[in-house]
PDB file of C-alpha atoms in Angstrom:
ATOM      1  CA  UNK A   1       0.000   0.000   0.000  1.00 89.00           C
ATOM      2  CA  UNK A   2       0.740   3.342  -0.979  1.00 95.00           C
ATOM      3  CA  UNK A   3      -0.280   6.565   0.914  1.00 97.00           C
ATOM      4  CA  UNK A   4       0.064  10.176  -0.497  1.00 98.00           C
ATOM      5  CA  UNK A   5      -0.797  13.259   1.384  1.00 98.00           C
ATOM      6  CA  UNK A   6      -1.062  16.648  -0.778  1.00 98.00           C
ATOM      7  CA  UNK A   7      -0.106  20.064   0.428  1.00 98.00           C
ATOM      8  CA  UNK A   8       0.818  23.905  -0.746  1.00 98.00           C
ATOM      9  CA  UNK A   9      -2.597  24.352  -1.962  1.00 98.00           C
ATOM     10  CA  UNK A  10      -3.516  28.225  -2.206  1.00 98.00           C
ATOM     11  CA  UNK A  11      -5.199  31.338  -3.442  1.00 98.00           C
ATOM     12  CA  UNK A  12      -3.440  33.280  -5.446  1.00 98.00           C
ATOM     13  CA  UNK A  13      -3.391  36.125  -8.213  1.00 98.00           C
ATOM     14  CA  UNK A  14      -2.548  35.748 -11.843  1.00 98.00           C
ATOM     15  CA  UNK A  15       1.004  35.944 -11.980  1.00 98.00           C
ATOM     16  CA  UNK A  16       1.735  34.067  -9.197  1.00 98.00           C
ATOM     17  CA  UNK A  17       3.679  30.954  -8.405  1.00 98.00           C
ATOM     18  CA  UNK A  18       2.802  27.813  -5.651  1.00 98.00           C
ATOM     19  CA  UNK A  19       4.733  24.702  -4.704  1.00 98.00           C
ATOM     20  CA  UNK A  20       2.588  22.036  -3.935  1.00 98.00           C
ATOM     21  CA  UNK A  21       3.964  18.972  -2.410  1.00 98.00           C
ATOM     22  CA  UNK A  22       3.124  15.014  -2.023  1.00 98.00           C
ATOM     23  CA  UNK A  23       4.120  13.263   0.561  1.00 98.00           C
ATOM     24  CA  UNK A  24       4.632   9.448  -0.013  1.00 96.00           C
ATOM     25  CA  UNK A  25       4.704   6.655   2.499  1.00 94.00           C
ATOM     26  CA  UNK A  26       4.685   2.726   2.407  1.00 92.00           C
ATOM     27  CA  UNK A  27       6.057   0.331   0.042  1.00 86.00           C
ATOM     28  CA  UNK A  28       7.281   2.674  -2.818  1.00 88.00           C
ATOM     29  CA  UNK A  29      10.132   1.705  -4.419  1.00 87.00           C
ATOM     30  CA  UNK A  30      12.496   3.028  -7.699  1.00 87.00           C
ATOM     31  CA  UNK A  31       9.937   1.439 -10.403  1.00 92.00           C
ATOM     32  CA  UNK A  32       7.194   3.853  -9.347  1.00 96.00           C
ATOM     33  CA  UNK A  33       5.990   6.644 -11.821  1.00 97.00           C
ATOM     34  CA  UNK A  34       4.088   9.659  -9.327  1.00 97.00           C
ATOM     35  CA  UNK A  35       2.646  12.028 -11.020  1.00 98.00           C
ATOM     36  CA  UNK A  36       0.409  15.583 -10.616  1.00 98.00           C
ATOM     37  CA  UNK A  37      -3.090  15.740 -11.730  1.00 98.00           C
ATOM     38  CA  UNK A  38      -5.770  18.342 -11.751  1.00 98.00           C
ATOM     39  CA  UNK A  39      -9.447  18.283 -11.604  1.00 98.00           C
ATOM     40  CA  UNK A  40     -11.437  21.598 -12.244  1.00 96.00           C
ATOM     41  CA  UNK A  41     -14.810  22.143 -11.660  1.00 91.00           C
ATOM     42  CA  UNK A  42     -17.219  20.247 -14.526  1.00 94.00           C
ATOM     43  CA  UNK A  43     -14.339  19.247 -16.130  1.00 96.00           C
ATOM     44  CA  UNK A  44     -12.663  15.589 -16.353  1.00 97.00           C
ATOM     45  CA  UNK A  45      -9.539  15.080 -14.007  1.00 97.00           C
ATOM     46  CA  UNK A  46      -6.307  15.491 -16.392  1.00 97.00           C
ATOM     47  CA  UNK A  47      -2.808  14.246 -15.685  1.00 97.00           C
ATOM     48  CA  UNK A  48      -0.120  17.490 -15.527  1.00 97.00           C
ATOM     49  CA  UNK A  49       3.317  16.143 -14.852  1.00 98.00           C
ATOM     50  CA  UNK A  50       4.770  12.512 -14.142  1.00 98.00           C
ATOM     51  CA  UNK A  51       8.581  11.725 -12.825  1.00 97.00           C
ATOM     52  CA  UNK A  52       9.895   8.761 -12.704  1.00 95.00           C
ATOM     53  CA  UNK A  53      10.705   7.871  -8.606  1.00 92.00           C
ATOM     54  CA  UNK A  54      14.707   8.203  -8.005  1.00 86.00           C
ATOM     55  CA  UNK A  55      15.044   9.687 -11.769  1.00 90.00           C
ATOM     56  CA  UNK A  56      15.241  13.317 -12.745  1.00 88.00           C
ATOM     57  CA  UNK A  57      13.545  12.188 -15.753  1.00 91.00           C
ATOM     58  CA  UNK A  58       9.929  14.164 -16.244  1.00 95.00           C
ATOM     59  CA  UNK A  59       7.147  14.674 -18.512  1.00 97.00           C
ATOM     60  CA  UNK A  60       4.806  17.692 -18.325  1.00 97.00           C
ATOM     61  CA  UNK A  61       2.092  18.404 -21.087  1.00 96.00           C
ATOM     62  CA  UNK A  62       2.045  21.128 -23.132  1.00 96.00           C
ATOM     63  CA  UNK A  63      -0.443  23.733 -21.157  1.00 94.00           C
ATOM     64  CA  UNK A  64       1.931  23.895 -18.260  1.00 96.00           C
ATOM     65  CA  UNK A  65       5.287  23.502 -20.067  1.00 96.00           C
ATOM     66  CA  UNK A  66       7.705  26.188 -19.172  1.00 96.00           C
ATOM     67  CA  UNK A  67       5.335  27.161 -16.367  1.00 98.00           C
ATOM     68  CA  UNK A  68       4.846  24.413 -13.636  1.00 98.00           C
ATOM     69  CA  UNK A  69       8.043  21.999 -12.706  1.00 98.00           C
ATOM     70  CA  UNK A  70       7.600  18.262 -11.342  1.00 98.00           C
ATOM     71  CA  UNK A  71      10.882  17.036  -9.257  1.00 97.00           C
ATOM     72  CA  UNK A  72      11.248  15.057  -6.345  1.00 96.00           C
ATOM     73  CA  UNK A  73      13.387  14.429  -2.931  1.00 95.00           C
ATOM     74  CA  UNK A  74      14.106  11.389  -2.117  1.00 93.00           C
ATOM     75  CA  UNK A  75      15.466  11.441   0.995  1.00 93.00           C
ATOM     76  CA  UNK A  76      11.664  13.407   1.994  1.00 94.00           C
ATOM     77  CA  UNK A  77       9.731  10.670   0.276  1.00 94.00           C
ATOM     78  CA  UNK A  78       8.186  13.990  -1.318  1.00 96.00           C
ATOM     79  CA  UNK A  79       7.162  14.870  -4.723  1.00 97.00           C
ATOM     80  CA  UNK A  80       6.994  18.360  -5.548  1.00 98.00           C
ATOM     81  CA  UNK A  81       5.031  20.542  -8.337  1.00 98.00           C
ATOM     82  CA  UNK A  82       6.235  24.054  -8.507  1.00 98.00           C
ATOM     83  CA  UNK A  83       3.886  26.296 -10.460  1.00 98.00           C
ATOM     84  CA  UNK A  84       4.754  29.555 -12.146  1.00 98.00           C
ATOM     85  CA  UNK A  85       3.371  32.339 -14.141  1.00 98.00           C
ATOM     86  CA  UNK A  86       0.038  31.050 -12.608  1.00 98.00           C
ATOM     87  CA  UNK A  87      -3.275  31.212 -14.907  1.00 97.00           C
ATOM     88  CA  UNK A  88      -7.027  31.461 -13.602  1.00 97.00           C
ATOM     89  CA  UNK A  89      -7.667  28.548 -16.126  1.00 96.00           C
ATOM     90  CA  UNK A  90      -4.973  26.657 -13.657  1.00 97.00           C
ATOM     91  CA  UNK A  91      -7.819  26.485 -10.856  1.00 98.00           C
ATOM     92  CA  UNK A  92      -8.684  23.170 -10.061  1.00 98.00           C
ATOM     93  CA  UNK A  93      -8.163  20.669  -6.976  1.00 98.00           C
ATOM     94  CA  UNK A  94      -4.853  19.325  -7.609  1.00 98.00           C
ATOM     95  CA  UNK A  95      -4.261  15.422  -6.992  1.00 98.00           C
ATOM     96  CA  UNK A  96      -1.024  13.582  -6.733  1.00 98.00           C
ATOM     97  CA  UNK A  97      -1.212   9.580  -7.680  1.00 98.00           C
ATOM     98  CA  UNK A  98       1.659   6.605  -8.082  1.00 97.00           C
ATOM     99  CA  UNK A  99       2.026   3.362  -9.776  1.00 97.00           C
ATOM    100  CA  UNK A 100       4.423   1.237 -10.583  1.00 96.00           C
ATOM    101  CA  UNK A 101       5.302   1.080 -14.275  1.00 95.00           C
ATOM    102  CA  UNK A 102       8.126   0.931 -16.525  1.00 94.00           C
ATOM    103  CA  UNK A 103      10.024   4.120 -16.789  1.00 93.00           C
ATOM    104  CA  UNK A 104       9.672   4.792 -20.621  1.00 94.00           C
ATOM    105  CA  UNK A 105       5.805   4.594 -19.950  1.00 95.00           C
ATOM    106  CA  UNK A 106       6.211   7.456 -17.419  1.00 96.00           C
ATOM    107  CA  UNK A 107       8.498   9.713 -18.658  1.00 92.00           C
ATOM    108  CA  UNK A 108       7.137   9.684 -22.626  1.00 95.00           C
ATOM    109  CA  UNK A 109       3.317  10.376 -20.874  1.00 94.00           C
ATOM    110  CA  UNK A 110       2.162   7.338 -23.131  1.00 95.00           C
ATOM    111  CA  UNK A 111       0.754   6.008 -19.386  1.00 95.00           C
ATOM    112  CA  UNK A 112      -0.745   7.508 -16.359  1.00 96.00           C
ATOM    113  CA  UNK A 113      -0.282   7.005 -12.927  1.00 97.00           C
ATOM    114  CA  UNK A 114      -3.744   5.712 -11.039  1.00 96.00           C
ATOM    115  CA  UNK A 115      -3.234   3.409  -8.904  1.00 97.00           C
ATOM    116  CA  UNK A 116      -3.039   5.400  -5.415  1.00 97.00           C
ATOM    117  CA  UNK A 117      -4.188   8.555  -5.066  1.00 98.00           C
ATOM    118  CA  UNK A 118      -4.176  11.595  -2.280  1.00 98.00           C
ATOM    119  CA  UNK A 119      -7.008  13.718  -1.139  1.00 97.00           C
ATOM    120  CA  UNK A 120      -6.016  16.556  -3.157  1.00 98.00           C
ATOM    121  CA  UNK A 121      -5.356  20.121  -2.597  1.00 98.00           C
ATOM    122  CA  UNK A 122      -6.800  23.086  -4.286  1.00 98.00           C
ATOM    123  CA  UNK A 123      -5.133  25.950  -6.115  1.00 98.00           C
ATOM    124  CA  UNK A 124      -7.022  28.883  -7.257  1.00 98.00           C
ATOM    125  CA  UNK A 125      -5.905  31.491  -9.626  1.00 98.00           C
ATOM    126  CA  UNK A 126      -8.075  35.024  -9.707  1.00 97.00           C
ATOM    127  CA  UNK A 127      -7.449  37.739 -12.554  1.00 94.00           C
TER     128      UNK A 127
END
């Protein structure tokens, strides 16, 4: 079992950057792919970044390219997403997940993490 606890969640203005962070615990281990998700309101849950777990390897897609950041500490257990240049169409509850997978799978995007997920945190983004 995996479990993954979300934080940095904000309000913010236009313009502005967050770090939000996930917290991992249990039996995680190298061949795990965690990656950042985001829900907003009406609107299907879509994957934002994925790194591979112990790699510096990442995949983002191409709305938050050049804006938000995916890396990881290892030594925390924590998986960070630092957002900048921060867009009201970036509001949306913001979930972390993990799975285990092979590493070209998670670092090319061509699969998803969604095995385990956290409770999310939400980021909102006023003009």
């Amino acid at each position: 079992q995996v479990q993954l606890v979300e934080s940095g969640g904000d309000s913010v203005q236009a313009g502005g950057s967050l770090r939000l962070s996930c917290a991992a615990s249990g039996a995680i281990s190298s061949s795990y792919c965690m990656g950042w998700f985001r829900q907003a309101p009406g609107k299907q849950r879509e994957g934002v970044a994925q790194i591979v777990r112990g790699s510096s390897t990442t995949f983002h897609v191409d709305s938050v390219k050049g804006r938000f950041t995916i890396s990881q500490d290892i030594a925390k257990n924590t998986v960070y997403l630092q957002m900048n240049s921060l867009k009201p169409e970036d509001t949306a509850m913001y979930y972390c997940a993990a799975e285990e997978m092979i590493a070209w799978a998670c670092y090319s995007g061509s699969q998803t993490p969604t095995k385990y997920w956290g409770q999310g945190t939400q980021v909102t983004v006023s003009s």
